XYZ file of C-alpha atoms in Angstrom:
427
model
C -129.145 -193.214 15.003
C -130.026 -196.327 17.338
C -128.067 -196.177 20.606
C -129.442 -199.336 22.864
C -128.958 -202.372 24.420
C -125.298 -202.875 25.846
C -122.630 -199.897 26.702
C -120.544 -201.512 24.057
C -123.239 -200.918 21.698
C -123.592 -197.533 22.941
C -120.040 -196.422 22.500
C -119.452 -197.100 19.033
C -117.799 -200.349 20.022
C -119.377 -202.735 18.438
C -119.685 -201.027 15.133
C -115.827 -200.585 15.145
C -115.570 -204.212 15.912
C -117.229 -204.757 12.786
C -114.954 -203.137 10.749
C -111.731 -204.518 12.537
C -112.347 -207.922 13.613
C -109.706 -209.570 14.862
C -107.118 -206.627 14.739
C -110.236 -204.648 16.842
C -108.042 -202.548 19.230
C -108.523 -203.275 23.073
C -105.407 -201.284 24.623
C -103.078 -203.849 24.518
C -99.727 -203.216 25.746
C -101.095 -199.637 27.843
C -100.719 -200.009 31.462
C -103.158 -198.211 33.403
C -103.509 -196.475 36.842
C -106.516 -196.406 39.115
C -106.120 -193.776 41.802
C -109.392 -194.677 44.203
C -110.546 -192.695 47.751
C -109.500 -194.607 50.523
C -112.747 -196.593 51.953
C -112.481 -199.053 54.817
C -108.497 -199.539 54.007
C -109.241 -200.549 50.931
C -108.171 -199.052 47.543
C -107.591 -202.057 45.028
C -109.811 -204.230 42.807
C -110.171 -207.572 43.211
C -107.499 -209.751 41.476
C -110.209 -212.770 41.965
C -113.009 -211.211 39.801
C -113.371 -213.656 36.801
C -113.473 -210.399 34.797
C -109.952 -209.083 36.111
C -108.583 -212.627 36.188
C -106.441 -211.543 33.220
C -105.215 -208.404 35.050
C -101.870 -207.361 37.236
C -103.397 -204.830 39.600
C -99.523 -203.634 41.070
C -100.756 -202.130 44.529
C -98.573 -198.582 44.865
C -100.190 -196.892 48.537
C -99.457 -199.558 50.887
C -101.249 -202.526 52.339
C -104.595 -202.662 51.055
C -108.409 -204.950 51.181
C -110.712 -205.626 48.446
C -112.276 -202.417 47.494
C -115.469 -203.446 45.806
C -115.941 -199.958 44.239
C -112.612 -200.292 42.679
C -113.549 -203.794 41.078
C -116.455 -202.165 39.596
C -114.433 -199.259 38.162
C -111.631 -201.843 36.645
C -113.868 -203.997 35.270
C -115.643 -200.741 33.408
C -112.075 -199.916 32.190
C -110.053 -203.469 31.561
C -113.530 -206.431 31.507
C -114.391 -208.372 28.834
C -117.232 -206.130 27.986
C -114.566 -202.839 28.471
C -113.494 -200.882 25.959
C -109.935 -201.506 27.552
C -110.553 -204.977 27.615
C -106.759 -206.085 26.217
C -104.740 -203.781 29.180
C -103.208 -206.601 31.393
C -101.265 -204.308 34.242
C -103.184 -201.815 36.396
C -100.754 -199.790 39.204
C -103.530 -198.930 41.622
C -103.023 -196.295 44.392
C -105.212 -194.603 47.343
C -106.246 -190.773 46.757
C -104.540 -189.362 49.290
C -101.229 -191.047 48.801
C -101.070 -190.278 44.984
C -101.612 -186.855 45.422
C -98.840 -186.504 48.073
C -95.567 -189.041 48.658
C -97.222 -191.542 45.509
C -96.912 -189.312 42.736
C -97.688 -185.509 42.958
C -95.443 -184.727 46.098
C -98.225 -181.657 46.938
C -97.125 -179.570 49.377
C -93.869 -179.578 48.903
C -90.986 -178.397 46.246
C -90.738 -181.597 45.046
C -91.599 -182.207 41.342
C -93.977 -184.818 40.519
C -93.233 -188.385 39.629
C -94.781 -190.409 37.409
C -94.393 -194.212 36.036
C -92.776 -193.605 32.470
C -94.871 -196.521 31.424
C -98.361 -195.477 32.774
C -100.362 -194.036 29.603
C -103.364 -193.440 31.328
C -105.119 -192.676 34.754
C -108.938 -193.284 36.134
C -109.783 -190.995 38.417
C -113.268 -191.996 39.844
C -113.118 -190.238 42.963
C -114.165 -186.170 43.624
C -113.592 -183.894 46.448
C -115.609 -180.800 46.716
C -112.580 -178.763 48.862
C -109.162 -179.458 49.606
C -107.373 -176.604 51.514
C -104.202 -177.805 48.738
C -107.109 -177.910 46.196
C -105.280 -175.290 43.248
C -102.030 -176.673 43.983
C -103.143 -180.193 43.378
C -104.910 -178.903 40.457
C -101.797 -177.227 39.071
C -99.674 -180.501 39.637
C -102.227 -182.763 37.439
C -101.950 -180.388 34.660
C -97.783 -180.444 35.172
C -97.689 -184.021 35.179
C -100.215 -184.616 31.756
C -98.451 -181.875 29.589
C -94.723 -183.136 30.631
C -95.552 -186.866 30.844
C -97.812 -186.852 27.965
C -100.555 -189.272 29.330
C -104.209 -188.961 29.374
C -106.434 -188.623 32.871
C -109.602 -189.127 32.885
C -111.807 -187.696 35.979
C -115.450 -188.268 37.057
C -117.550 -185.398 37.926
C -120.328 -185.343 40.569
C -123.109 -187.711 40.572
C -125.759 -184.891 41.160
C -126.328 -181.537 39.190
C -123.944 -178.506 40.332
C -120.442 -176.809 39.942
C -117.652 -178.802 39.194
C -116.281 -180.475 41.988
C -113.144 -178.973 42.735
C -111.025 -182.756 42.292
C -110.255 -183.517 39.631
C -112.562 -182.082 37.476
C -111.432 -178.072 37.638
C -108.132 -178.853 36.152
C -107.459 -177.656 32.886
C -105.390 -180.848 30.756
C -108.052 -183.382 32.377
C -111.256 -185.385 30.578
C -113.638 -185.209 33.171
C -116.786 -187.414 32.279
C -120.291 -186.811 33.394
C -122.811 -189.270 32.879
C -124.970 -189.970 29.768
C -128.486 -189.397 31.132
C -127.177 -185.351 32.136
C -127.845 -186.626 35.748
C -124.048 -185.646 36.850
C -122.306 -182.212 37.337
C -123.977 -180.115 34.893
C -122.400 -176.441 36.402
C -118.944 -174.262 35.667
C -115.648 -174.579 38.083
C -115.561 -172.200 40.956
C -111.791 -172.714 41.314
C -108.532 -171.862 39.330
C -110.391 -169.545 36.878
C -114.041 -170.276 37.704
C -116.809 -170.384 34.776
C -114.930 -173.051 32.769
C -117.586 -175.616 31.551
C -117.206 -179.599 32.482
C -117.532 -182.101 31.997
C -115.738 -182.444 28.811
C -117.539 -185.928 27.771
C -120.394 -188.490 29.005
C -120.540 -191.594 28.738
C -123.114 -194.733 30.267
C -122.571 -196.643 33.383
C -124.860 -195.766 35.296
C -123.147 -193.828 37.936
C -119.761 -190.958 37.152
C -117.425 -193.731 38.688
C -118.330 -196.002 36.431
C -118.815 -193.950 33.267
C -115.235 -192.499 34.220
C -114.349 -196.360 33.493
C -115.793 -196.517 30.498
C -113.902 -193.443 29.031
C -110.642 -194.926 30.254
C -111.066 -198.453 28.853
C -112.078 -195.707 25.391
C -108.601 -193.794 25.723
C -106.306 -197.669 25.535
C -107.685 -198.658 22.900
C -107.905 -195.137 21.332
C -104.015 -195.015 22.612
C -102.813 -198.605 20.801
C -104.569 -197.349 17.249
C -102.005 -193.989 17.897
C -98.887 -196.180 18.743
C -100.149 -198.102 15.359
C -100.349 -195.266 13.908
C -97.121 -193.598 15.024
C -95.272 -197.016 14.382
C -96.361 -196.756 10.202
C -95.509 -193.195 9.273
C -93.545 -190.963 10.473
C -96.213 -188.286 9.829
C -98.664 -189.256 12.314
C -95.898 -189.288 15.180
C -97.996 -187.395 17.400
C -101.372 -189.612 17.210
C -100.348 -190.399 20.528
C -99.887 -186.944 21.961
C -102.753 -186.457 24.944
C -104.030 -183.556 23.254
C -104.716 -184.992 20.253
C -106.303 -187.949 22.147
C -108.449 -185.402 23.548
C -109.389 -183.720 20.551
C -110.053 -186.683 18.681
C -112.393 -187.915 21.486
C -114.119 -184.553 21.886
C -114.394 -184.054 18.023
C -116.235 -187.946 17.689
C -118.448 -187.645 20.427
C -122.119 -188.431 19.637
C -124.637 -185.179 20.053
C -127.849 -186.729 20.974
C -131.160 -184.427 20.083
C -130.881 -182.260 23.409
C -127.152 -181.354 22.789
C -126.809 -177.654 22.827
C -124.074 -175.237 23.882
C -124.729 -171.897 25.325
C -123.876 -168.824 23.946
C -119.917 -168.210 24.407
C -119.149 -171.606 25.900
C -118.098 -174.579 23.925
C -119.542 -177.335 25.756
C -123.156 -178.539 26.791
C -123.447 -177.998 30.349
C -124.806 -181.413 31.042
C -123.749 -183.167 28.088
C -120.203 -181.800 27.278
C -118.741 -182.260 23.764
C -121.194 -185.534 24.078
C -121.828 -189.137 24.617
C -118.042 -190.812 23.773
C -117.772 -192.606 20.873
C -114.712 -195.042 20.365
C -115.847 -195.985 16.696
C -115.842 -192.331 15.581
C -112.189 -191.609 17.485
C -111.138 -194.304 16.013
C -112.040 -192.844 12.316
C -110.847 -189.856 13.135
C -107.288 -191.146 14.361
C -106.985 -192.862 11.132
C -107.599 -190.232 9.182
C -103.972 -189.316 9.683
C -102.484 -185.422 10.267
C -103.524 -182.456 8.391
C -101.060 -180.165 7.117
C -101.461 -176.580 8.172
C -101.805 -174.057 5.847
C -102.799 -176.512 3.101
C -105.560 -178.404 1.300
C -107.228 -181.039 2.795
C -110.161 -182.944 1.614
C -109.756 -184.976 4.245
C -113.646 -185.539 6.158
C -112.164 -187.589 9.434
C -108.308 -185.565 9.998
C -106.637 -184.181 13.118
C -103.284 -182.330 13.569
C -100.699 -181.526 15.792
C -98.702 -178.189 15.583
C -98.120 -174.755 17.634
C -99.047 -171.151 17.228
C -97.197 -168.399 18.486
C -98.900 -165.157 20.478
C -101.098 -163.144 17.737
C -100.564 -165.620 15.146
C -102.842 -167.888 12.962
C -103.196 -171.050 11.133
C -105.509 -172.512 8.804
C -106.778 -175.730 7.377
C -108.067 -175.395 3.814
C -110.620 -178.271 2.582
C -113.594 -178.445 -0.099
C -116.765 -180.538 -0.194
C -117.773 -181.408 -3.193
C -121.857 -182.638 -2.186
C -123.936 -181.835 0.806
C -122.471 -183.284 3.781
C -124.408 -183.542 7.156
C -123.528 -182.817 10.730
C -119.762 -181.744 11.447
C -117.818 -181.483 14.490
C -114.214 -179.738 14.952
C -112.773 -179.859 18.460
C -109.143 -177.486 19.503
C -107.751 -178.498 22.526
C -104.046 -177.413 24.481
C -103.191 -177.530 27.333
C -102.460 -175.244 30.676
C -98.648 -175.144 31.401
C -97.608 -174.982 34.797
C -94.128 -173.431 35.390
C -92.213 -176.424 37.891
C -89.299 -175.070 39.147
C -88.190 -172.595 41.824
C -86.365 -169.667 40.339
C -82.468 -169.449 41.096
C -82.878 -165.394 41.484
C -85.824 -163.793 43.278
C -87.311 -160.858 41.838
C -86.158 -157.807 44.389
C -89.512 -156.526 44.164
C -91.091 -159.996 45.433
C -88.057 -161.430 48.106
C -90.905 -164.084 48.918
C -89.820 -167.566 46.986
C -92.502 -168.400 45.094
C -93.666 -171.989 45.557
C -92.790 -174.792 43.379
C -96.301 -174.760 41.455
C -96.807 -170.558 41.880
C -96.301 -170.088 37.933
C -98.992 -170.777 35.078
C -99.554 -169.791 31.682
C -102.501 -170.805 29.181
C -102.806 -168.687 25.949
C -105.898 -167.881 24.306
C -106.822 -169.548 21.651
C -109.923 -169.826 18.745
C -111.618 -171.768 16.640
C -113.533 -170.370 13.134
C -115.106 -172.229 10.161
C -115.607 -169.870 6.987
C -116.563 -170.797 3.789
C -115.048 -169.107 0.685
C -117.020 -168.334 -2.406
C -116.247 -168.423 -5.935
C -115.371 -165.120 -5.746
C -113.032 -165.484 -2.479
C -115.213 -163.691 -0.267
C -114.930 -165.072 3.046
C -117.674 -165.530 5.252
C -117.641 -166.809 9.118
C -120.428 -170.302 9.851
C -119.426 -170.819 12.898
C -116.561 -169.871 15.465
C -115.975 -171.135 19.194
C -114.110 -168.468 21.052
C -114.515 -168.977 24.751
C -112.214 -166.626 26.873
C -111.512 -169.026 29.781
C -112.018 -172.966 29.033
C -108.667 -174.972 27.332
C -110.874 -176.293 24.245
C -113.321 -174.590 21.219
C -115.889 -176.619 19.570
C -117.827 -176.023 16.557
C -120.594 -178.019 15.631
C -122.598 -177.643 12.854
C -125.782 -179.789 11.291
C -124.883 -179.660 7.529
C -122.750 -178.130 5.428
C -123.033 -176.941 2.039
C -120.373 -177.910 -1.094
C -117.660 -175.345 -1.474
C -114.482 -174.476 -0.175
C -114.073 -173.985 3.566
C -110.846 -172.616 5.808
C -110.833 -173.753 9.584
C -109.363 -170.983 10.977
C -106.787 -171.536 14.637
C -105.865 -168.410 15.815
C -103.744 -167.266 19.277
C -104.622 -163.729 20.923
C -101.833 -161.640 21.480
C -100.176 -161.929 24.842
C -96.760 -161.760 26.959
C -95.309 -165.030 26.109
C -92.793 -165.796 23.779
C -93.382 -169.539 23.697
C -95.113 -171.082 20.798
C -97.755 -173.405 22.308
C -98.944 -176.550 21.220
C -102.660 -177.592 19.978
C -104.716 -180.339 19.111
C -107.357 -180.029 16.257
C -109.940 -182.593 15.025
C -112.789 -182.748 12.777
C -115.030 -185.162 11.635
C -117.658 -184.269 8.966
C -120.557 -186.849 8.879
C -121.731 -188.066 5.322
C -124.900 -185.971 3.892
C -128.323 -188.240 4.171
């Protein structure tokens, strides 16, 4: 498959513009934020740009200059040759502030705030070490499982662990870029040897392929509200999990896409080069059922699994079909709150962001014979990353179960997941 000439081309844009036309989504009525590093006072994009002229940029950390790094990022996310190219407000705020008195209050007992309207956040900014690093990371994750939005992080611009910010956190999509020249190591911090980044994408630098990814989750984000808006069923299209999984499970595997043994993820290349056209299928595919048949090859769905428990997606292929992707995704929960009553054995209060839980969960694909015998293709069970992927280069006709299932452990909540799949037609 032919990947050249502009990123639009190389992102599956242009091919979904084909199909849509007119009614092509470009993240119309999503409001975005831009959180930038501080440079020279400056934090905010240039209003001026003929390529932002159709933009708000609504500045949120004080008095601010041109930032010409941050112009290049916005026009990656919201210019005419963005994915994200229909977003018309951008709240833009300066590192430092977001992470303290702006939004995540770190530091302090203080929960995070957020804009109710903000759907999405660029983050194309990294710091190595931050003596607040874990609880910074701990807030992110808070404020993208409870807010339900999508952030999307750069990594590094040169090979090596994950940069502590943002990447490390768990409910993040941190984006590497396309050429593997980027962060192509495991976190070091909040449960080191998790792989990142998640996705890659062109651009040329991680800043700007952080942009790209953004300007993918809008539009990706008005096909879910469409989505949400026609049938009740597919209320949760817009859930940031399954924009994750969606993303994760379309991504394009070029011919040096390989995972190592027991993680899900390329090191370099991550679940692969994003690909709005094939989210896009995916979304529209519509929600699985659990525990039911689906012939469905482009589905995703949106449901919860208690401790030691398992569910399963049942489909059959009827002819040869060729490479096929299914990405799980949930999230880290981080426990807010200070508890009324401190445990006697611990008469330290524990800090507002102390508390986390993430369950273990894993992904299997087993096909069924005519006899019922089951036997395992493929299964994704990493013990410390947020996300499974299985991908596979063909598979054969039969019947198939995709199997979701929880280890046992000490929590009685029932946790939410995102699953996609897309299975690409045989040749």
């Amino acid at each position: 498959e032919e990947r050249v000439g502009s990123i639009r081309n190389r992102i599956g844009w242009t091919k979904a513009k084909e199909r849509w036309g007119d009614a092509m989504p470009v993240g119309l009525q999503i409001d975005v934020g831009q959180v930038e590093a501080r440079f020279n006072n400056s934090y905010i994009a240039d209003h001026k740009n003929k390529d932002l002229a159709h933009v708000k940029f609504s500045p949120r950390s004080g008095d601010t200059k041109i930032s010409s790094h941050a112009t290049t990022v916005a026009r990656h996310i919201v210019g005419p040759d963005a994915a994200g190219s229909g977003c018309s407000f951008i709240y833009s705020f300066e590192a430092g502030h977001w992470m303290t008195a702006g939004s995540l209050h770190t530091g302090t007992d203080e929960a995070p705030i957020h804009l109710p309207n903000l759907r999405v956040i660029n983050h194309s900014w990294i710091a190595a070490d931050h003596a607040e690093a874990w609880r910074v990371l701990r807030r992110v994750d808070y404020l993208i499982d409870t807010q339900d939005l999508t952030m999307v992080v750069g990594v590094d611009n040169e090979p090596g662990d994950a940069p502590a910010l943002l990447a490390s956190a768990y409910n993040v999509i941190s984006v590497g870029n396309e050429s593997g020249r980027s962060t192509d190591g495991l976190t070091t911090i909040e449960t080191p040897g998790r792989t990142k980044p998640e996705l890659v994408a062109p651009g040329g630098k991680t800043s700007w392929a952080a942009g790209v990814v953004t300007g993918c989750v809008a539009a990706l984000t008005e096909v879910a509200d469409r989505k949400a808006k026609e049938n009740p069923a597919h209320t949760n299209a817009n859930k940031s999990e399954v924009i994750k999984a969606v993303l994760l499970a379309g991504a394009y595997k070029p011919d040096n896409w390989k995972a190592n043994p027991g993680e899900p993820l390329d090191k370099k290349l991550g679940a692969g080069i994003v690909d709005l056209d094939r989210a896009i299928v995916i979304l529209e595919g519509g929600a699985a059922p659990v525990g039911k048949q689906t012939d469905k090859r482009y589905a995703w769905s949106f449901a919860q699994l208690a401790a030691g428990k398992t569910n399963d997606y049942r489909f059959t292929i009827d002819q040869a079909q060729g490479q096929s992707t299914f990405a799980l995704t949930w999230h880290r929960r981080v426990v807010g709150p200070v508890p009324t009553q401190q445990d006697a054995n611990d008469p330290q209060p524990q800090a507002w962001d102390a508390r986390t839980y993430i369950p273990d969960l894993n992904l299997s694909l087993i096909y069924i014979d005519k006899q019922g015998n089951e036997e395992v293709i493929a299964t994704s069970a990493s013990k410390v990353d947020n996300l499974e992927l299985i991908v596979t280069p063909n598979l054969k006709p039969g019947q198939y179960k995709l199997k979701v299932d929880r280890a046992a452990d000490d929590s009685l909540l029932a946790w939410d997941y995102a699953l996609a799949w897309r299975i690409e037609a045989g040749q």
